[in-house]
Amino acid sequence: KQEVTQIPAALSVPEGENLVLNCSFTDSAIYNLQWFRQDPGKGLTSLLLIQSSQREQTSGRLNASLDKSSGRSTLYIAASQPGDSATYLCAVSYNFNKFYFGSGTKLNVKP
Amino acid sequence: DTGVSQNPRHKITKRGQNVTFRCDPISEHNRLYWYRQTLGQGPEFLTYFQNEAQLEKSRLLSDRFSAERPKGSFSTLEIQRTEQGDSAMYLCASSPGQGAVGELFFGEGSRLTVL
């Protein structure tokens, strides 16, 4: 069974801090991994996608890395802002048919 | 390109009634997915279409659930004889077709409340 785990489940930090969110998966033969942001009551917004052949992707203050051999990905957020407060989800796919999601990390950035 | 559109955004129904949700994917995306999300959990896979063909269904999709994608455009998800346990957010996502890397784009979701 494919499992995706996200740690921590919740995180509260003061504004300006750099932070790291973790995602681990049981089967390392992934096709790609995608990070999403979800605001309360809303759908998911794509942040970054890393293909299996890539080690990292960057977008603005976000950097996602992928280590297939250890079954891990990290999402690094630099200089956090209150507007970054949301739930962050990672999803892995092994083909195009389905994606497996973690339960997310709920981030609160305090002003 | 207006993104993935889902309707209705919120549906309240009584137990035993049937409900239908509609998803309009991003134009020219030939892959379409339905997921279900309950509070505090990540989305759970329900079903996947490539064009009009339903290629995979989750065991979560009981015989009360059915999904269609006629002509490979919009999709509908119908739940018959709703139960309180069906209360959840139903999310639709689409993805570009062959040759693309498979990035998922989600709609805003349809929230179902079964009384």
Short mmCIF file of C-alpha atoms in Angstrom, two decimals:
data_model
loop_
_atom_site.label_atom_id
_atom_site.label_comp_id
_atom_site.label_asym_id
_atom_site.label_seq_id
_atom_site.Cartn_x
_atom_site.Cartn_y
_atom_site.Cartn_z
CA LYS A 1 0.00 0.00 0.00
CA GLN A 2 1.30 3.42 -0.93
CA GLU A 3 1.54 5.76 2.05
CA VAL A 4 2.46 9.41 2.27
CA THR A 5 3.27 10.94 5.63
CA GLN A 6 3.67 14.59 6.47
CA ILE A 7 5.39 15.82 9.58
CA PRO A 8 4.67 17.92 11.53
CA ALA A 9 0.88 17.94 11.40
CA ALA A 10 0.85 21.55 12.58
CA LEU A 11 3.44 24.27 12.86
CA SER A 12 3.32 27.78 14.30
CA VAL A 13 6.16 30.21 13.65
CA PRO A 14 6.76 33.94 13.96
CA GLU A 15 6.83 36.00 10.82
CA GLY A 16 10.19 36.10 9.06
CA GLU A 17 11.34 32.61 9.99
CA ASN A 18 12.60 30.12 7.45
CA LEU A 19 10.88 26.77 7.77
CA VAL A 20 10.90 23.24 6.41
CA LEU A 21 7.94 20.95 5.85
CA ASN A 22 8.53 17.24 5.40
CA CYS A 23 6.91 14.59 3.24
CA SER A 24 7.85 10.91 3.19
CA PHE A 25 6.57 8.10 0.99
CA THR A 26 6.90 4.34 1.23
CA ASP A 27 7.58 3.41 -2.41
CA SER A 28 10.49 5.26 -3.96
CA ALA A 29 9.56 4.42 -7.59
CA ILE A 30 7.61 7.63 -7.99
CA TYR A 31 6.82 9.35 -11.28
CA ASN A 32 6.49 12.81 -9.77
CA LEU A 33 5.78 14.66 -6.53
CA GLN A 34 3.68 17.78 -6.21
CA TRP A 35 3.28 20.27 -3.36
CA PHE A 36 -0.01 22.10 -2.85
CA ARG A 37 -1.39 24.81 -0.65
CA GLN A 38 -4.97 24.69 0.67
CA ASP A 39 -6.76 27.55 2.37
CA PRO A 40 -9.73 26.72 4.65
CA GLY A 41 -12.78 25.58 2.69
CA LYS A 42 -11.01 25.97 -0.63
CA GLY A 43 -9.52 23.74 -3.29
CA LEU A 44 -5.83 22.96 -3.70
CA THR A 45 -3.40 25.34 -5.36
CA SER A 46 -0.35 23.83 -7.04
CA LEU A 47 2.93 25.20 -5.73
CA LEU A 48 5.70 23.06 -7.19
CA LEU A 49 6.02 19.82 -9.12
CA ILE A 50 9.20 17.74 -9.10
CA GLN A 51 9.65 15.03 -11.71
CA SER A 52 11.41 11.84 -10.65
CA SER A 53 14.53 12.81 -12.60
CA GLN A 54 14.83 16.15 -10.78
CA ARG A 55 16.33 16.92 -7.37
CA GLU A 56 14.65 20.25 -6.67
CA GLN A 57 12.39 23.00 -7.93
CA THR A 58 12.19 26.64 -6.91
CA SER A 59 9.48 29.27 -7.15
CA GLY A 60 10.01 32.58 -5.41
CA ARG A 61 10.45 31.94 -1.68
CA LEU A 62 9.64 28.24 -2.06
CA ASN A 63 12.10 25.46 -2.73
CA ALA A 64 11.15 21.80 -2.91
CA SER A 65 13.67 18.99 -2.91
CA LEU A 66 13.30 15.31 -3.69
CA ASP A 67 15.38 12.38 -2.47
CA LYS A 68 13.87 9.28 -4.03
CA SER A 69 16.31 6.86 -2.44
CA SER A 70 15.25 7.85 1.05
CA GLY A 71 11.61 8.41 0.11
CA ARG A 72 11.56 12.03 1.20
CA SER A 73 10.73 15.50 -0.02
CA THR A 74 11.04 18.81 1.78
CA LEU A 75 9.37 22.13 1.13
CA TYR A 76 11.46 25.07 2.28
CA ILE A 77 9.73 28.40 2.81
CA ALA A 78 12.01 31.39 3.21
CA ALA A 79 11.14 34.52 5.17
CA SER A 80 7.65 33.34 6.10
CA GLN A 81 4.75 35.80 6.01
CA PRO A 82 1.27 35.71 7.63
CA GLY A 83 -0.16 35.18 4.14
CA ASP A 84 1.67 31.85 4.00
CA SER A 85 -0.68 30.49 6.69
CA ALA A 86 -2.48 27.53 5.14
CA THR A 87 -2.35 23.75 4.97
CA TYR A 88 0.42 22.36 2.79
CA LEU A 89 -0.09 18.98 1.15
CA CYS A 90 2.24 16.76 -0.82
CA ALA A 91 1.13 14.18 -3.34
CA VAL A 92 3.06 11.46 -5.13
CA SER A 93 2.19 9.61 -8.30
CA TYR A 94 3.52 6.37 -9.76
CA ASN A 95 1.69 6.72 -13.05
CA PHE A 96 -0.94 9.07 -14.41
CA ASN A 97 -3.82 7.17 -12.88
CA LYS A 98 -3.80 8.38 -9.29
CA PHE A 99 -2.00 10.53 -6.79
CA TYR A 100 -1.51 9.70 -3.13
CA PHE A 101 -1.81 12.54 -0.65
CA GLY A 102 -0.47 13.11 2.80
CA SER A 103 -2.72 14.57 5.52
CA GLY A 104 -0.95 17.90 5.30
CA THR A 105 0.91 20.31 7.57
CA LYS A 106 -1.17 23.18 8.92
CA LEU A 107 1.05 26.25 9.03
CA ASN A 108 0.33 29.35 11.10
CA VAL A 109 2.66 32.33 10.64
CA LYS A 110 2.18 34.82 13.44
CA PRO A 111 2.60 38.55 12.73
CA ASP B 1 -8.28 29.52 -19.51
CA THR B 2 -10.57 29.87 -16.52
CA GLY B 3 -9.29 26.97 -14.46
CA VAL B 4 -11.21 23.94 -13.22
CA SER B 5 -14.82 24.80 -12.43
CA GLN B 6 -17.03 22.83 -10.03
CA ASN B 7 -20.74 23.19 -9.35
CA PRO B 8 -22.50 23.47 -7.05
CA ARG B 9 -20.04 24.77 -4.50
CA HIS B 10 -22.16 23.65 -1.62
CA LYS B 11 -25.00 21.14 -1.47
CA ILE B 12 -27.11 20.33 1.58
CA THR B 13 -29.34 17.31 1.25
CA LYS B 14 -31.32 14.90 3.34
CA ARG B 15 -30.23 11.32 3.83
CA GLY B 16 -31.49 9.10 1.06
CA GLN B 17 -31.58 11.76 -1.64
CA ASN B 18 -29.47 11.68 -4.79
CA VAL B 19 -26.96 14.41 -5.59
CA THR B 20 -24.90 15.22 -8.67
CA PHE B 21 -21.77 17.32 -8.95
CA ARG B 22 -20.34 18.71 -12.15
CA CYS B 23 -16.73 19.42 -13.08
CA ASP B 24 -15.53 21.41 -16.08
CA PRO B 25 -11.79 20.82 -16.53
CA ILE B 26 -9.28 23.18 -18.05
CA SER B 27 -9.83 23.10 -21.79
CA GLU B 28 -7.67 20.55 -23.64
CA HIS B 29 -6.81 18.68 -20.42
CA ASN B 30 -7.68 15.11 -21.26
CA ARG B 31 -7.08 13.69 -17.78
CA LEU B 32 -9.72 14.24 -15.08
CA TYR B 33 -9.78 13.06 -11.48
CA TRP B 34 -12.29 13.02 -8.63
CA TYR B 35 -11.12 13.06 -5.02
CA ARG B 36 -12.94 13.18 -1.69
CA GLN B 37 -11.62 15.07 1.32
CA THR B 38 -12.86 14.96 4.88
CA LEU B 39 -11.91 17.42 7.59
CA GLY B 40 -8.27 17.25 8.58
CA GLN B 41 -7.38 14.63 6.00
CA GLY B 42 -5.71 14.68 2.64
CA PRO B 43 -7.74 14.03 -0.51
CA GLU B 44 -8.63 10.38 -1.24
CA PHE B 45 -8.70 9.15 -4.80
CA LEU B 46 -12.11 8.22 -6.21
CA THR B 47 -11.75 7.86 -9.97
CA TYR B 48 -9.73 8.81 -13.05
CA PHE B 49 -10.73 9.49 -16.66
CA GLN B 50 -8.54 9.76 -19.69
CA ASN B 51 -10.75 11.44 -22.26
CA GLU B 52 -14.09 9.66 -21.92
CA ALA B 53 -12.65 6.40 -20.63
CA GLN B 54 -12.85 5.69 -16.90
CA LEU B 55 -9.51 3.98 -16.36
CA GLU B 56 -9.43 3.55 -12.61
CA LYS B 57 -11.89 3.48 -9.73
CA SER B 58 -11.21 3.30 -6.03
CA ARG B 59 -12.74 0.64 -3.85
CA LEU B 60 -14.08 3.62 -1.90
CA LEU B 61 -16.43 4.16 -4.81
CA SER B 62 -19.35 2.01 -3.72
CA ASP B 63 -22.21 1.05 -6.00
CA ARG B 64 -23.98 4.23 -4.87
CA PHE B 65 -21.33 6.34 -6.60
CA SER B 66 -21.06 6.76 -10.34
CA ALA B 67 -19.01 9.09 -12.50
CA GLU B 68 -19.20 9.89 -16.17
CA ARG B 69 -17.31 11.97 -18.65
CA PRO B 70 -19.31 11.99 -21.87
CA LYS B 71 -17.35 13.14 -24.93
CA GLY B 72 -14.27 13.63 -22.81
CA SER B 73 -15.21 17.12 -21.70
CA PHE B 74 -17.06 17.86 -18.45
CA SER B 75 -17.62 15.15 -15.83
CA THR B 76 -20.38 14.38 -13.36
CA LEU B 77 -20.20 12.55 -10.06
CA GLU B 78 -23.50 11.19 -8.79
CA ILE B 79 -24.16 9.84 -5.32
CA GLN B 80 -27.37 7.89 -4.90
CA ARG B 81 -29.17 7.32 -1.60
CA THR B 82 -26.83 9.61 0.28
CA GLU B 83 -25.68 8.71 3.78
CA GLN B 84 -24.31 10.97 6.50
CA GLY B 85 -20.88 9.43 5.95
CA ASP B 86 -20.88 10.89 2.44
CA SER B 87 -20.54 14.38 3.91
CA ALA B 88 -17.22 15.67 2.56
CA MET B 89 -15.58 17.98 0.06
CA TYR B 90 -15.58 16.50 -3.45
CA LEU B 91 -12.65 17.78 -5.46
CA CYS B 92 -12.11 17.61 -9.18
CA ALA B 93 -8.71 17.98 -10.85
CA SER B 94 -7.49 17.95 -14.42
CA SER B 95 -4.12 17.42 -16.00
CA PRO B 96 -2.65 17.88 -19.46
CA GLY B 97 -2.43 14.88 -21.76
CA GLN B 98 0.26 12.69 -23.22
CA GLY B 99 3.79 14.01 -23.10
CA ALA B 100 3.12 16.33 -20.20
CA VAL B 101 4.51 15.83 -16.73
CA GLY B 102 1.17 15.21 -15.07
CA GLU B 103 0.72 18.35 -12.99
CA LEU B 104 -2.65 18.43 -11.25
CA PHE B 105 -4.90 21.50 -11.25
CA PHE B 106 -7.79 21.47 -8.79
CA GLY B 107 -11.14 23.19 -8.70
CA GLU B 108 -12.59 24.88 -5.62
CA GLY B 109 -14.50 21.76 -4.67
CA SER B 110 -18.12 20.89 -3.96
CA ARG B 111 -18.98 20.54 -0.30
CA LEU B 112 -21.69 18.02 0.50
CA THR B 113 -23.59 18.06 3.78
CA VAL B 114 -25.97 15.16 4.37
CA LEU B 115 -28.46 15.77 7.18
#
